[in-house]
Coordinates of C-alpha atoms and ligand atoms in Angstrom, one line a residue:
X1 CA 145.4 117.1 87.8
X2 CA 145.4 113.8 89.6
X3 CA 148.9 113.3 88.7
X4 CA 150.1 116.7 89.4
X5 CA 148.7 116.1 92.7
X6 CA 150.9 113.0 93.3
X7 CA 154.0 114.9 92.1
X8 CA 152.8 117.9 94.4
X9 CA 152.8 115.3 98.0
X10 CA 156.0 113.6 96.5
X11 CA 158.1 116.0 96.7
X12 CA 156.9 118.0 99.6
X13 CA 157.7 114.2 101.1
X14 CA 161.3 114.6 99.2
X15 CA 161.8 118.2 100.8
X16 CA 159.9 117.6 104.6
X17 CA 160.6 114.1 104.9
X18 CA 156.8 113.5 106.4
X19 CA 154.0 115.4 105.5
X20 CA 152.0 116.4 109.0
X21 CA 148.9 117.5 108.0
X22 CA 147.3 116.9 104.4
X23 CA 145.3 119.9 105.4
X24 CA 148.0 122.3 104.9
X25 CA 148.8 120.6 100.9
X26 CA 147.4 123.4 98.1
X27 CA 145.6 120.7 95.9
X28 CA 146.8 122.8 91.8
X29 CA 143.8 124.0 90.1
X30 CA 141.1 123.9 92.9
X31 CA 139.8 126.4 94.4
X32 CA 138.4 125.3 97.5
X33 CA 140.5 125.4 101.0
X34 CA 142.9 122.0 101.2
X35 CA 141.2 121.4 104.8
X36 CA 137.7 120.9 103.5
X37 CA 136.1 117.8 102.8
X38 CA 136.3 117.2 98.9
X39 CA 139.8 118.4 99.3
X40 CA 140.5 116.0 101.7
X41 CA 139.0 113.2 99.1
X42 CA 141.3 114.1 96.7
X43 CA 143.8 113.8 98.7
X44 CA 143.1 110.5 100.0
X45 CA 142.7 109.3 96.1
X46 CA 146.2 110.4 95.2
X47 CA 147.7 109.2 98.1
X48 CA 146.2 105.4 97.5
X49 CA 147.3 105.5 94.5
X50 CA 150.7 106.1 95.4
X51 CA 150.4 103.9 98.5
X52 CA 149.8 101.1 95.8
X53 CA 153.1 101.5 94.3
X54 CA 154.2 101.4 98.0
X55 CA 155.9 105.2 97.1
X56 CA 154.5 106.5 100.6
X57 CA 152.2 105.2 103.9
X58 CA 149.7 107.7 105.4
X59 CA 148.0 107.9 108.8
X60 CA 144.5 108.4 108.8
X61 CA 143.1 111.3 111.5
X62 CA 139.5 111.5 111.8
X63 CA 137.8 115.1 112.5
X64 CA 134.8 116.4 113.5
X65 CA 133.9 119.8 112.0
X66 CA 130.5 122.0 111.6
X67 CA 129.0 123.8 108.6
X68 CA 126.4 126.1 108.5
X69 CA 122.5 125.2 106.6
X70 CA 121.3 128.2 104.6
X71 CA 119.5 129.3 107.4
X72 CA 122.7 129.4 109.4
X73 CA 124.0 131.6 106.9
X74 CA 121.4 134.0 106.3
X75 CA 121.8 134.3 110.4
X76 CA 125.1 135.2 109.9
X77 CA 124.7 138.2 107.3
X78 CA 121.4 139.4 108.4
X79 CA 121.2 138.4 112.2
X80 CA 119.1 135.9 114.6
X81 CA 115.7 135.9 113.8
X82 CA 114.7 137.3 117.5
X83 CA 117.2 140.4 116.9
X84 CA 115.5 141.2 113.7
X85 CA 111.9 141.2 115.4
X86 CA 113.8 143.3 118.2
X87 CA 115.5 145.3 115.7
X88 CA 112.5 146.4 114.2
X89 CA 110.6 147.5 116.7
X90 CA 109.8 151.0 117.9
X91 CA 111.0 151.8 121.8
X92 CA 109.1 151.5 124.6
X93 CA 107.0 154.8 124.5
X94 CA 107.0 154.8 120.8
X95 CA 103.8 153.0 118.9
X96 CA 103.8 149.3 119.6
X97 CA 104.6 147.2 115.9
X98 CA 101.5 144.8 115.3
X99 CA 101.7 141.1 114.4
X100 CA 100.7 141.7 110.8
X101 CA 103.7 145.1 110.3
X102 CA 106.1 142.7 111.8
X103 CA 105.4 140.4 109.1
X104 CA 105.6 142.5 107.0
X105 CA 109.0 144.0 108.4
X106 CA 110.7 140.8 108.5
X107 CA 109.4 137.9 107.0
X108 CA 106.7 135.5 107.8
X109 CA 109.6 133.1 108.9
X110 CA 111.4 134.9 110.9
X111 CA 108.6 136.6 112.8
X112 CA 106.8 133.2 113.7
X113 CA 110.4 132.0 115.2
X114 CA 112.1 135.0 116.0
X115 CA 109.0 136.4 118.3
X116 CA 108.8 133.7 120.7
X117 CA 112.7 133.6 121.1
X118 CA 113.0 137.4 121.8
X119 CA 110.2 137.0 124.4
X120 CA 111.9 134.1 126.4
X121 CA 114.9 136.2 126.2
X122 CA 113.1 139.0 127.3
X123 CA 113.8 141.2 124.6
X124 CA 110.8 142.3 123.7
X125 CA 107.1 143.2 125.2
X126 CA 103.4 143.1 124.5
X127 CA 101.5 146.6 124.8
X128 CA 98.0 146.9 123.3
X129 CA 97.3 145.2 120.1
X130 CA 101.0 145.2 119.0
X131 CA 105.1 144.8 120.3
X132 CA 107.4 147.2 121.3
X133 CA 111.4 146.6 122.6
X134 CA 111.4 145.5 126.4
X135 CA 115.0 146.3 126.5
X136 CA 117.1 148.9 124.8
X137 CA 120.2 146.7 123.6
X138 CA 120.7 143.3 123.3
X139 CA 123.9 140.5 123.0
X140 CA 122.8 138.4 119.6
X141 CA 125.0 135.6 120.7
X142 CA 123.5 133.3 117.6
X143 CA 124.7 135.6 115.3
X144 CA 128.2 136.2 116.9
X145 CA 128.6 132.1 118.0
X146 CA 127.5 130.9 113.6
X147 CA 129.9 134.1 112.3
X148 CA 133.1 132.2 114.5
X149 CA 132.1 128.7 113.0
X150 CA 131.8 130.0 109.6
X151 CA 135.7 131.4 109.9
X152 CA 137.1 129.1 112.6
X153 CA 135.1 126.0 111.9
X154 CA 134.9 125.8 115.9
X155 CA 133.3 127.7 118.9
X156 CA 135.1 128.4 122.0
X157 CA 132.0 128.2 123.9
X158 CA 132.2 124.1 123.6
X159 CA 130.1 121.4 122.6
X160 CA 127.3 122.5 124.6
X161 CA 126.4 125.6 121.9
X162 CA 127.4 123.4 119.6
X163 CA 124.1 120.8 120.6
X164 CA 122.0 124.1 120.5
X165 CA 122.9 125.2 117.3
X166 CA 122.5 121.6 115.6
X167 CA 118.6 121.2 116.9
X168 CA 118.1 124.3 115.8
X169 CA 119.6 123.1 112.2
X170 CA 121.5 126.2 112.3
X171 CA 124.7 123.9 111.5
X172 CA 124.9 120.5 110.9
X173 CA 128.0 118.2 111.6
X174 CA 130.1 116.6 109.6
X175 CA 132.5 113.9 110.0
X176 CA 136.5 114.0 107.9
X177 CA 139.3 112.9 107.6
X178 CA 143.3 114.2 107.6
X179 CA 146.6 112.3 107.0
X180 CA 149.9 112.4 107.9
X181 CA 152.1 110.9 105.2
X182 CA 155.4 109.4 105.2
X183 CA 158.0 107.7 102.5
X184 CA 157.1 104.2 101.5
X185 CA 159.8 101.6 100.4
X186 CA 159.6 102.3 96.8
X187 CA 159.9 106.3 97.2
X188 CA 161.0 108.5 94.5
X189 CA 159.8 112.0 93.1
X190 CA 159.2 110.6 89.9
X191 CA 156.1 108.6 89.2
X192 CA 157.1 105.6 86.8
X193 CA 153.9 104.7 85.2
X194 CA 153.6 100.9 86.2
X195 CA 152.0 98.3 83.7
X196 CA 149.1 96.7 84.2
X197 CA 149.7 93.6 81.9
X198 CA 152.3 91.1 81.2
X199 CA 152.7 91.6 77.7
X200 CA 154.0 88.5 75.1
X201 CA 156.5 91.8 73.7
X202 CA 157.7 92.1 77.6
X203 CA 158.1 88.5 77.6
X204 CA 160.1 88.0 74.3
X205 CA 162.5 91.3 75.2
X206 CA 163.1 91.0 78.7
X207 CA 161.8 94.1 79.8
X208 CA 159.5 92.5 81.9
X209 CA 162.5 92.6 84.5
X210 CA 162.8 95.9 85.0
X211 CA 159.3 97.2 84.5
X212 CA 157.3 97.9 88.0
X213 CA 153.8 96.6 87.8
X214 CA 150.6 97.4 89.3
X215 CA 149.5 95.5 92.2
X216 CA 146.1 94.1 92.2
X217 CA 143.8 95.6 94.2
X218 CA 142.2 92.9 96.1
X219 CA 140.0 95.4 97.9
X220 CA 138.0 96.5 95.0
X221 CA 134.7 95.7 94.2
X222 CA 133.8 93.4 91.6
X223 CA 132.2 94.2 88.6
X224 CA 128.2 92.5 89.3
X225 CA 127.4 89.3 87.7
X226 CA 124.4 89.2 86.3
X227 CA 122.2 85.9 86.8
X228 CA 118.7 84.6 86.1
X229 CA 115.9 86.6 87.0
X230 CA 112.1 86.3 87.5
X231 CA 109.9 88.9 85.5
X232 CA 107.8 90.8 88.3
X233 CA 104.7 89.4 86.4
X234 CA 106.4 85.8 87.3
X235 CA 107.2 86.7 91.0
X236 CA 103.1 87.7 91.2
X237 CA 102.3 84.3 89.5
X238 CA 104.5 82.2 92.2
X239 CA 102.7 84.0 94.8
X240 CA 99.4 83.1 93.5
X241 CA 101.2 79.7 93.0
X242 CA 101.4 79.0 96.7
X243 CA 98.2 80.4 97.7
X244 CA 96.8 77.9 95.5
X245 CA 98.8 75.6 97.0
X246 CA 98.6 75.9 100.7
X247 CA 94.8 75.7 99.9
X248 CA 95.2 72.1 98.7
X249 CA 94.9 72.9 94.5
X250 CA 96.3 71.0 92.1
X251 CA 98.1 72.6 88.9
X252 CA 96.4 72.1 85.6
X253 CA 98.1 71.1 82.5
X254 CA 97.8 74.2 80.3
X255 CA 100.4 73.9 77.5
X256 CA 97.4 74.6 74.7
X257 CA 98.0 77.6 73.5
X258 CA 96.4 76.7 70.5
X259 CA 93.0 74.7 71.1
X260 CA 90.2 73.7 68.6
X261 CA 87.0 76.1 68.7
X262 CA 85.3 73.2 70.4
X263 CA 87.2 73.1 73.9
X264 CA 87.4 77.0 73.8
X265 CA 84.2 77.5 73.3
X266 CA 80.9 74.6 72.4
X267 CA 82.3 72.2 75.6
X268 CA 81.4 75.5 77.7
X269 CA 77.9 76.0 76.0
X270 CA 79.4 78.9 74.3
X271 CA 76.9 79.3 71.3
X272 CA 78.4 79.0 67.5
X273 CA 77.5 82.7 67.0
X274 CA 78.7 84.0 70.1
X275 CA 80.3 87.4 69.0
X276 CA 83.6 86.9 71.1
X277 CA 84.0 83.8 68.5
X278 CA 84.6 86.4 65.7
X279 CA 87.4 87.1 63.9
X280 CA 87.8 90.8 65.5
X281 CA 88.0 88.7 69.3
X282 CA 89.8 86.0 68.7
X283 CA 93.1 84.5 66.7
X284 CA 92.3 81.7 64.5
X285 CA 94.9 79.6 63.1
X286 CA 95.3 79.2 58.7
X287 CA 98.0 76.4 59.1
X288 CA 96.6 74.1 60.0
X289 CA 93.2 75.6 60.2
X290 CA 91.0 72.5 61.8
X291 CA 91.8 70.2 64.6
X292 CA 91.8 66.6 65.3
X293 CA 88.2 65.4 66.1
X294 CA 87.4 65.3 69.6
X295 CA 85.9 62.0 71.2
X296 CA 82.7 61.0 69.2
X297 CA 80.0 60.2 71.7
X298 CA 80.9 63.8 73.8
X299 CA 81.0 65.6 70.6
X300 CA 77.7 64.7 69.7
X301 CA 76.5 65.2 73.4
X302 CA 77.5 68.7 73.3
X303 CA 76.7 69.3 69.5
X304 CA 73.0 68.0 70.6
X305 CA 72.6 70.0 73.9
X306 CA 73.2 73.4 71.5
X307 CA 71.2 72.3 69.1
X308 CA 67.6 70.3 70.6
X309 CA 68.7 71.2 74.2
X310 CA 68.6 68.2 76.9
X311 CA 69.3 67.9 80.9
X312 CA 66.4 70.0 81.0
X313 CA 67.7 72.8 78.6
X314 CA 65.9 74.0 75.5
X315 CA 69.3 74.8 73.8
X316 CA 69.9 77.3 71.6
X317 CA 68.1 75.6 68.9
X318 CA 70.5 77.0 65.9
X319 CA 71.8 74.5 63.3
X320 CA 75.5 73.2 64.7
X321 CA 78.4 74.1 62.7
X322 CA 81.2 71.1 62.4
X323 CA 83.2 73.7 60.5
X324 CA 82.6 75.9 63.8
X325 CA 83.7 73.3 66.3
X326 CA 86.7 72.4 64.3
X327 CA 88.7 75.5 63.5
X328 CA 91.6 75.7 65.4
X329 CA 92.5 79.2 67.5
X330 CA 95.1 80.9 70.0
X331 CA 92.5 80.2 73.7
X332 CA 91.0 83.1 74.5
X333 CA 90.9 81.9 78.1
X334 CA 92.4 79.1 80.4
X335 CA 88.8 77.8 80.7
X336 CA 89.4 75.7 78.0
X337 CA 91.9 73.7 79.7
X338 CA 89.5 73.7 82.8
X339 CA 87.3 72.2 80.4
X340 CA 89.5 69.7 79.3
X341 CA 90.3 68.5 82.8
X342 CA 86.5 68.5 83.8
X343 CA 86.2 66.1 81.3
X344 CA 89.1 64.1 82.3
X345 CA 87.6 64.0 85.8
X346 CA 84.0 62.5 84.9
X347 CA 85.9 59.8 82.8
X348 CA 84.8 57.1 85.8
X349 CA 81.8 59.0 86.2
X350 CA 81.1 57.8 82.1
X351 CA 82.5 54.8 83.2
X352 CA 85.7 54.6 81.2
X353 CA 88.8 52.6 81.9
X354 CA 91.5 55.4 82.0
X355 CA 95.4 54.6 82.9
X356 CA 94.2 50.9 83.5
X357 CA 92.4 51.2 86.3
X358 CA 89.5 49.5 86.1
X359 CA 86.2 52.1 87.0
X360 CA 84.1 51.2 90.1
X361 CA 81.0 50.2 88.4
X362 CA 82.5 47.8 85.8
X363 CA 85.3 46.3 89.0
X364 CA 83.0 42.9 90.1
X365 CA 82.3 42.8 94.0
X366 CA 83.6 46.9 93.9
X367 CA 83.1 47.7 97.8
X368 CA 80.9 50.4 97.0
X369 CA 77.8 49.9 94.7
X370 CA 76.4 53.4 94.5
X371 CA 79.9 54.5 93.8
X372 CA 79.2 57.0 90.9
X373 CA 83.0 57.4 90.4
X374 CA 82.9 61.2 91.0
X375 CA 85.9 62.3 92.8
X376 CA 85.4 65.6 94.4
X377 CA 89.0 67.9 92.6
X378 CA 90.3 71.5 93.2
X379 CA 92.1 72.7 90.2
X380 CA 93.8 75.7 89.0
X381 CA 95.9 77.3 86.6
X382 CA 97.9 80.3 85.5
X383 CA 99.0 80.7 82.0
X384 CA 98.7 83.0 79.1
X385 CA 95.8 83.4 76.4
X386 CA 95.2 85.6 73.2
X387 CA 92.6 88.1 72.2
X388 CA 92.0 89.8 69.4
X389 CA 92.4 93.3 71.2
X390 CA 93.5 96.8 70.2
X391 CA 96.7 97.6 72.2
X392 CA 96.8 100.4 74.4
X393 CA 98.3 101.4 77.6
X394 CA 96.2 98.3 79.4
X395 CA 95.4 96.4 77.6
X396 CA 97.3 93.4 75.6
X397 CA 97.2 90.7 72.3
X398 CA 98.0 88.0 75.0
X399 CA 97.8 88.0 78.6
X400 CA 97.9 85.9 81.6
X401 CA 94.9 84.5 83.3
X402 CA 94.6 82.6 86.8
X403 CA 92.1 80.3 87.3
X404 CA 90.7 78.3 89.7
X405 CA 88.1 75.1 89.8
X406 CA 86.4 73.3 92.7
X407 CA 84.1 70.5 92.0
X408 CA 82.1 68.6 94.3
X409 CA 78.6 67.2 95.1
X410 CA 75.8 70.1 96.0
X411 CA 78.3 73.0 96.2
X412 CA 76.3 76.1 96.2
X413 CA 76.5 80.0 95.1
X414 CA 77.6 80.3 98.8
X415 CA 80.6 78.2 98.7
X416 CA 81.7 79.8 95.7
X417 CA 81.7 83.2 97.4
X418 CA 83.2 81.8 100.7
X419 CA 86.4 80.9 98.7
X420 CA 86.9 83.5 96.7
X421 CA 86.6 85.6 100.0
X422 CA 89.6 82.9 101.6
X423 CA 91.6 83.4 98.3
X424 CA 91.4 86.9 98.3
X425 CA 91.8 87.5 102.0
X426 CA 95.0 85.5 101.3
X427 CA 96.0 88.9 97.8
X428 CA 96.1 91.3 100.4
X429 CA 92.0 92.0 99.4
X430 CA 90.0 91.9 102.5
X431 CA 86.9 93.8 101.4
X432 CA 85.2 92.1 98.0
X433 CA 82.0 93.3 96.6
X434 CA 79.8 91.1 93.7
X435 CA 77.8 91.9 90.9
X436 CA 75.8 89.6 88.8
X437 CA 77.1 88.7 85.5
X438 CA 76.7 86.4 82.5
X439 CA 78.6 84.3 80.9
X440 CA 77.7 81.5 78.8
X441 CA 78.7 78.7 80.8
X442 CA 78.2 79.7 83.8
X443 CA 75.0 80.9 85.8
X444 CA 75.0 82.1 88.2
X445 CA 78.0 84.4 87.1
X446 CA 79.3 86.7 89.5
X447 CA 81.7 89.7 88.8
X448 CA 84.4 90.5 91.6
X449 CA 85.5 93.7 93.1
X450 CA 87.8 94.8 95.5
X451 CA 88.7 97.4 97.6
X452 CA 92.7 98.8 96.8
X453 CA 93.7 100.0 99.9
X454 CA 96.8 101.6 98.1
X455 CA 94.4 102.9 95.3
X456 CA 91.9 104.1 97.4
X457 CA 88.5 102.6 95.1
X458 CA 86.9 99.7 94.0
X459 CA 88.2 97.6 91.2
X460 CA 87.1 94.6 89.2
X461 CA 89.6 92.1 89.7
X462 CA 87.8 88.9 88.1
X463 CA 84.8 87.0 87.5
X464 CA 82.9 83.8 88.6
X465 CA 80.5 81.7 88.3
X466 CA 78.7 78.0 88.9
X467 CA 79.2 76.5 85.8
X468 CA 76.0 75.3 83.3
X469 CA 74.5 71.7 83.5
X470 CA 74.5 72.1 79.9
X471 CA 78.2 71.7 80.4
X472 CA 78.4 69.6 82.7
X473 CA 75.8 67.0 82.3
X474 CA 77.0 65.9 78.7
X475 CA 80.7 65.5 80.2
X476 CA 78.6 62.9 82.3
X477 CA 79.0 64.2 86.1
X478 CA 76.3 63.0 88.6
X479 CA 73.3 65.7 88.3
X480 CA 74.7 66.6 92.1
X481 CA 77.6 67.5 91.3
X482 CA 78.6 70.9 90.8
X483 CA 81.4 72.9 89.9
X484 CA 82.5 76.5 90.3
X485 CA 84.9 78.6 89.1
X486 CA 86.8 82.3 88.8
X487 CA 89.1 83.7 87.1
X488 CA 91.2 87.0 87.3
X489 CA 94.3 88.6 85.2
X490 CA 97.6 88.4 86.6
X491 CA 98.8 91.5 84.7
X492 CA 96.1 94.0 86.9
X493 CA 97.2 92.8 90.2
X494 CA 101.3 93.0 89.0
X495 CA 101.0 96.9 87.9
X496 CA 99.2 97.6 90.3
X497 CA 101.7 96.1 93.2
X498 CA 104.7 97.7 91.2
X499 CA 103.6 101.0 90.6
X500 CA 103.0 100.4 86.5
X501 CA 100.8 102.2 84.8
X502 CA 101.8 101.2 81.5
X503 CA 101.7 97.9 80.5
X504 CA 104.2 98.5 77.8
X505 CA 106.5 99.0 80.4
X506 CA 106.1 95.9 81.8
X507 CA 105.9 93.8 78.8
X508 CA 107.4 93.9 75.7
X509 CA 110.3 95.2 73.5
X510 CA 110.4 98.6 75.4
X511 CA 111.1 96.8 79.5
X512 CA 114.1 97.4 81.2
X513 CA 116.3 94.4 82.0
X514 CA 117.6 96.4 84.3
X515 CA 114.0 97.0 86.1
X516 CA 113.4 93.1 85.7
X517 CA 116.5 92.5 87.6
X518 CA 115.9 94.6 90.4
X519 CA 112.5 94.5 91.4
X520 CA 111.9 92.9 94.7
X521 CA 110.0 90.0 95.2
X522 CA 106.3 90.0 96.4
X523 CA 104.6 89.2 98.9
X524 CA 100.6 89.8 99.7
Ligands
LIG601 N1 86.8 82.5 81.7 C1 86.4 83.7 82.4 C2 87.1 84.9 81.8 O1 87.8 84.8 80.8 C3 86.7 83.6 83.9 C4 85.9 82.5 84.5 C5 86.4 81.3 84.9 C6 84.5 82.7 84.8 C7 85.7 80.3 85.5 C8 83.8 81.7 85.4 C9 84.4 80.6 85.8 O2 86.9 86.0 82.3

């Protein structure tokens, strides 16, 4: 088709010398008139192609032209609306039509326009309950103006009906194009195929000389290179990132995905038989299945507040399990790095020499006696963790928590609850509720909800807490010192800000690459 096309404007070319109007060409094999607009854009693809091979030039005309909206054309075969309503009513004299029969008569659409149009024009009157005809004939100039655009494709009566029609959506415009084409340089009526590649064969024979080539089309798009992108679930997390940040938090190390059953759990006063310690909740390791001891004099700390109590705690008062404490296991949460880094900050608090720094109480003539070596820290971290869970359209094996830490000295319920509220504020999640909790190690504990304003309820976005002297007195912080904490998924907040309600979407074997690469970056 394309090519008979080509052959067709060739030699019209060869016989007229310049072809005037591309609207008069008759494209072979398509129906449609060679002045509309797809014609027109087939037109225009032949002729580039042969404007490549420099075979012809063409002028480019542009045009204005109407076409009638369905409505249009139902005017044009059954009348304006307002000449229906007219149409159907009886004569003055006669009985008057009411509302609900003209309805019925003509169509609820055409009543509710076409009644208020023929009474502007006069057309029709009001007598009793119902309508009669005010007039006895009428000009439908609607009707008569669409029927010459449909088979002229212009109106005499000027742009001015032309406005009227178009806010009535009667017709809408539409913009094209015509060309006038003349002989290029290389013009003949037959259409040499040109090559596309310089061949070794061409090379060897020499018939590279006398082949034409195609010329490059430097105008053409590229095909897109595809780069690097972040996963939606990793824009969310660098969003969280720099809220974290701009409130002055420092990132936690949190490379340990596998930790022993003591950080996970016994360093947070999580008790030996605690059921999310069981096989069915979490991931334990068979190779190796025990981990390195952890320093002696905590380890027995926290193996004697669970089992005889201490810092005022009875304890659980259950027989410690080293076997417990040892095994190692995918975290279940990022609390155990928190953990980790809690104890890491009370090391001058225990007095020990870390990174060669001598601690305040041991330095002689330290300026400040009563220094306990606490250093108030704000800590957080965003990172993945396993559980033991049955898969479904929410829910995960391993997902991603955020987490955040403050410690300092006499920090209270009300702090904790004032951040959150600045943290969320700073999500996009203005209105918070809480609702007592438990957790092991904390207590307090505090769950959080918010209001989605795009999901119009409240959801439970995370939980809180002040964490346990039995957790933190063994790691040896000052008794004034006190540390809280929350945590909340990253997943939730990511499906929820793209529109996923499947999580399988989102992560795993079954996402689309495609989806990954084109999903716009967040911002709360
Ligand atoms: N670890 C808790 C969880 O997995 C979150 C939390 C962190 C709670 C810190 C209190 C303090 O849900």
């Amino acid at each position: 088709m394309a090519e008979q096309l080509q052959q067709l404007i060739l030699d019209t070319l060869d016989t007229q010398s310049t072809l005037q109007d591309s609207r008069a060409l008759k494209i072979p094999g398509q129906s449609s008139p060679a002045s509309s607009h797809d014609a027109q854009i087939t037109i225009l693809g032949a002729l580039n192609s042969l404007l490549s091979r420099e075979m012809i030039t063409y002028e480019t005309h542009e045009v204005s032209s109407h076409v009638l909206t369905p409505e249009g054309v139902q005017i044009v075969r059954e009348g304006s609306h307002e000449a229906r309503v007219w149409a159907a009513l009886p004569e003055r004299g006669g009985a008057p039509l009411s509302a609900q029969d003209l309805k019925r008569a003509v169509g609820d659409e055409a009543a509710k326009v076409g009644q208020g149009r023929a009474f502007k024009s006069g057309w029709i009157a009001k007598e009793g309950n119902g309508f009669v005809k005010a007039v006895s004939n009428i000009t439908d100039t609607t009707h008569t103006e669409l029927r010459e655009l449909e088979s002229s494709g212009t109106l005499v009566a000027g742009e001015k009906a032309l406005a009227e029609l178009r806010k009535r959506k009667l017709i809408i415009q539409r913009k094209g194009q015509w060309f006038t084409v003349h002989k290029g340089a290389n013009f003949s009526t037959s259409i040499a195929k040109p090559e596309t590649d310089l061949t070794v064969d061409m090379l060897t024979s020499g018939s590279w000389k006398k082949s034409t080539f195609k010329k490059y089309n430097f105008d053409a798009d590229g095909i897109p290179t595809s780069g690097g992108a972040l996963h939606p679930i990793l824009k969310v997390r660098e969003e969280i990132r720099s809220i974290f940040l701009e409130m002055g938090f420092e990132e936690m190390p949190t490379g340990t995905f596998v930790e022993s059953g003591f950080w996970c759990f016994d360093a947070l006063f999580v008790p030996q038989l605690h059921p999310a310690r069981e096989l069915q909740d979490t991931f334990y390791l068979s190779d190796p299945s025990t981990s390195l001891p952890p320093p002696s004099d905590y380890y027995e700390r926290v193996a004697h507040v669970h089992e005889h109590g201490g810092y005022d705690s009875i304890g659980y008062r259950t027989p410690w399990s080293h076997e417990e404490s040892h095994k190692l296991l995918l975290r279940t949460h990022t609390t155990a790095s928190s953990a980790a880094m809690l104890y890491k900050l009370a090391a001058k608090c225990r007095g020990e020499d870390i990174d060669g720094d001598l601690s305040a109480k041991s330095q002689p003539g330290a300026a400040n006696l009563s220094d306990d070596g606490f250093r108030p820290a704000k800590l957080f971290s965003i990172d993945r963790v396993f559980r033991n869970e049955t898969m479904d359209a929410t829910h995960l094996a391993e997902f991603h928590q955020v987490e955040g830490v403050v410690a300092d000295r006499n920090l209270t319920l009300a702090d904790l609850i004032g951040f959150m509220r600045t943290f969320f504020r700073k999500m996009g999640m203005k209105n918070l509720r809480f609702k007592p909790a438990y957790n092991p190690y904390t207590e307090p504990s505090l769950e959080i909800f918010a209001w989605h304003p795009l999901l119009e309820k409240w959801v439970e976005i995370g939980n809180s807490g002040m964490f346990r002297p039995e957790m933190l007195a063994p790691m040896g912080f000052p008794p004034d010192v006190r540390v809280h904490g929350w945590g909340i998924g990253l997943e939730r907040p990511t499906m929820i800000r793209y529109g996923v309600s499947n999580i399988r979407t989102l992560v795993g074997h079954k996402t689309s690459i495609e989806n990954v690469e084109n999903s716009p970056a967040v911002m709360f």
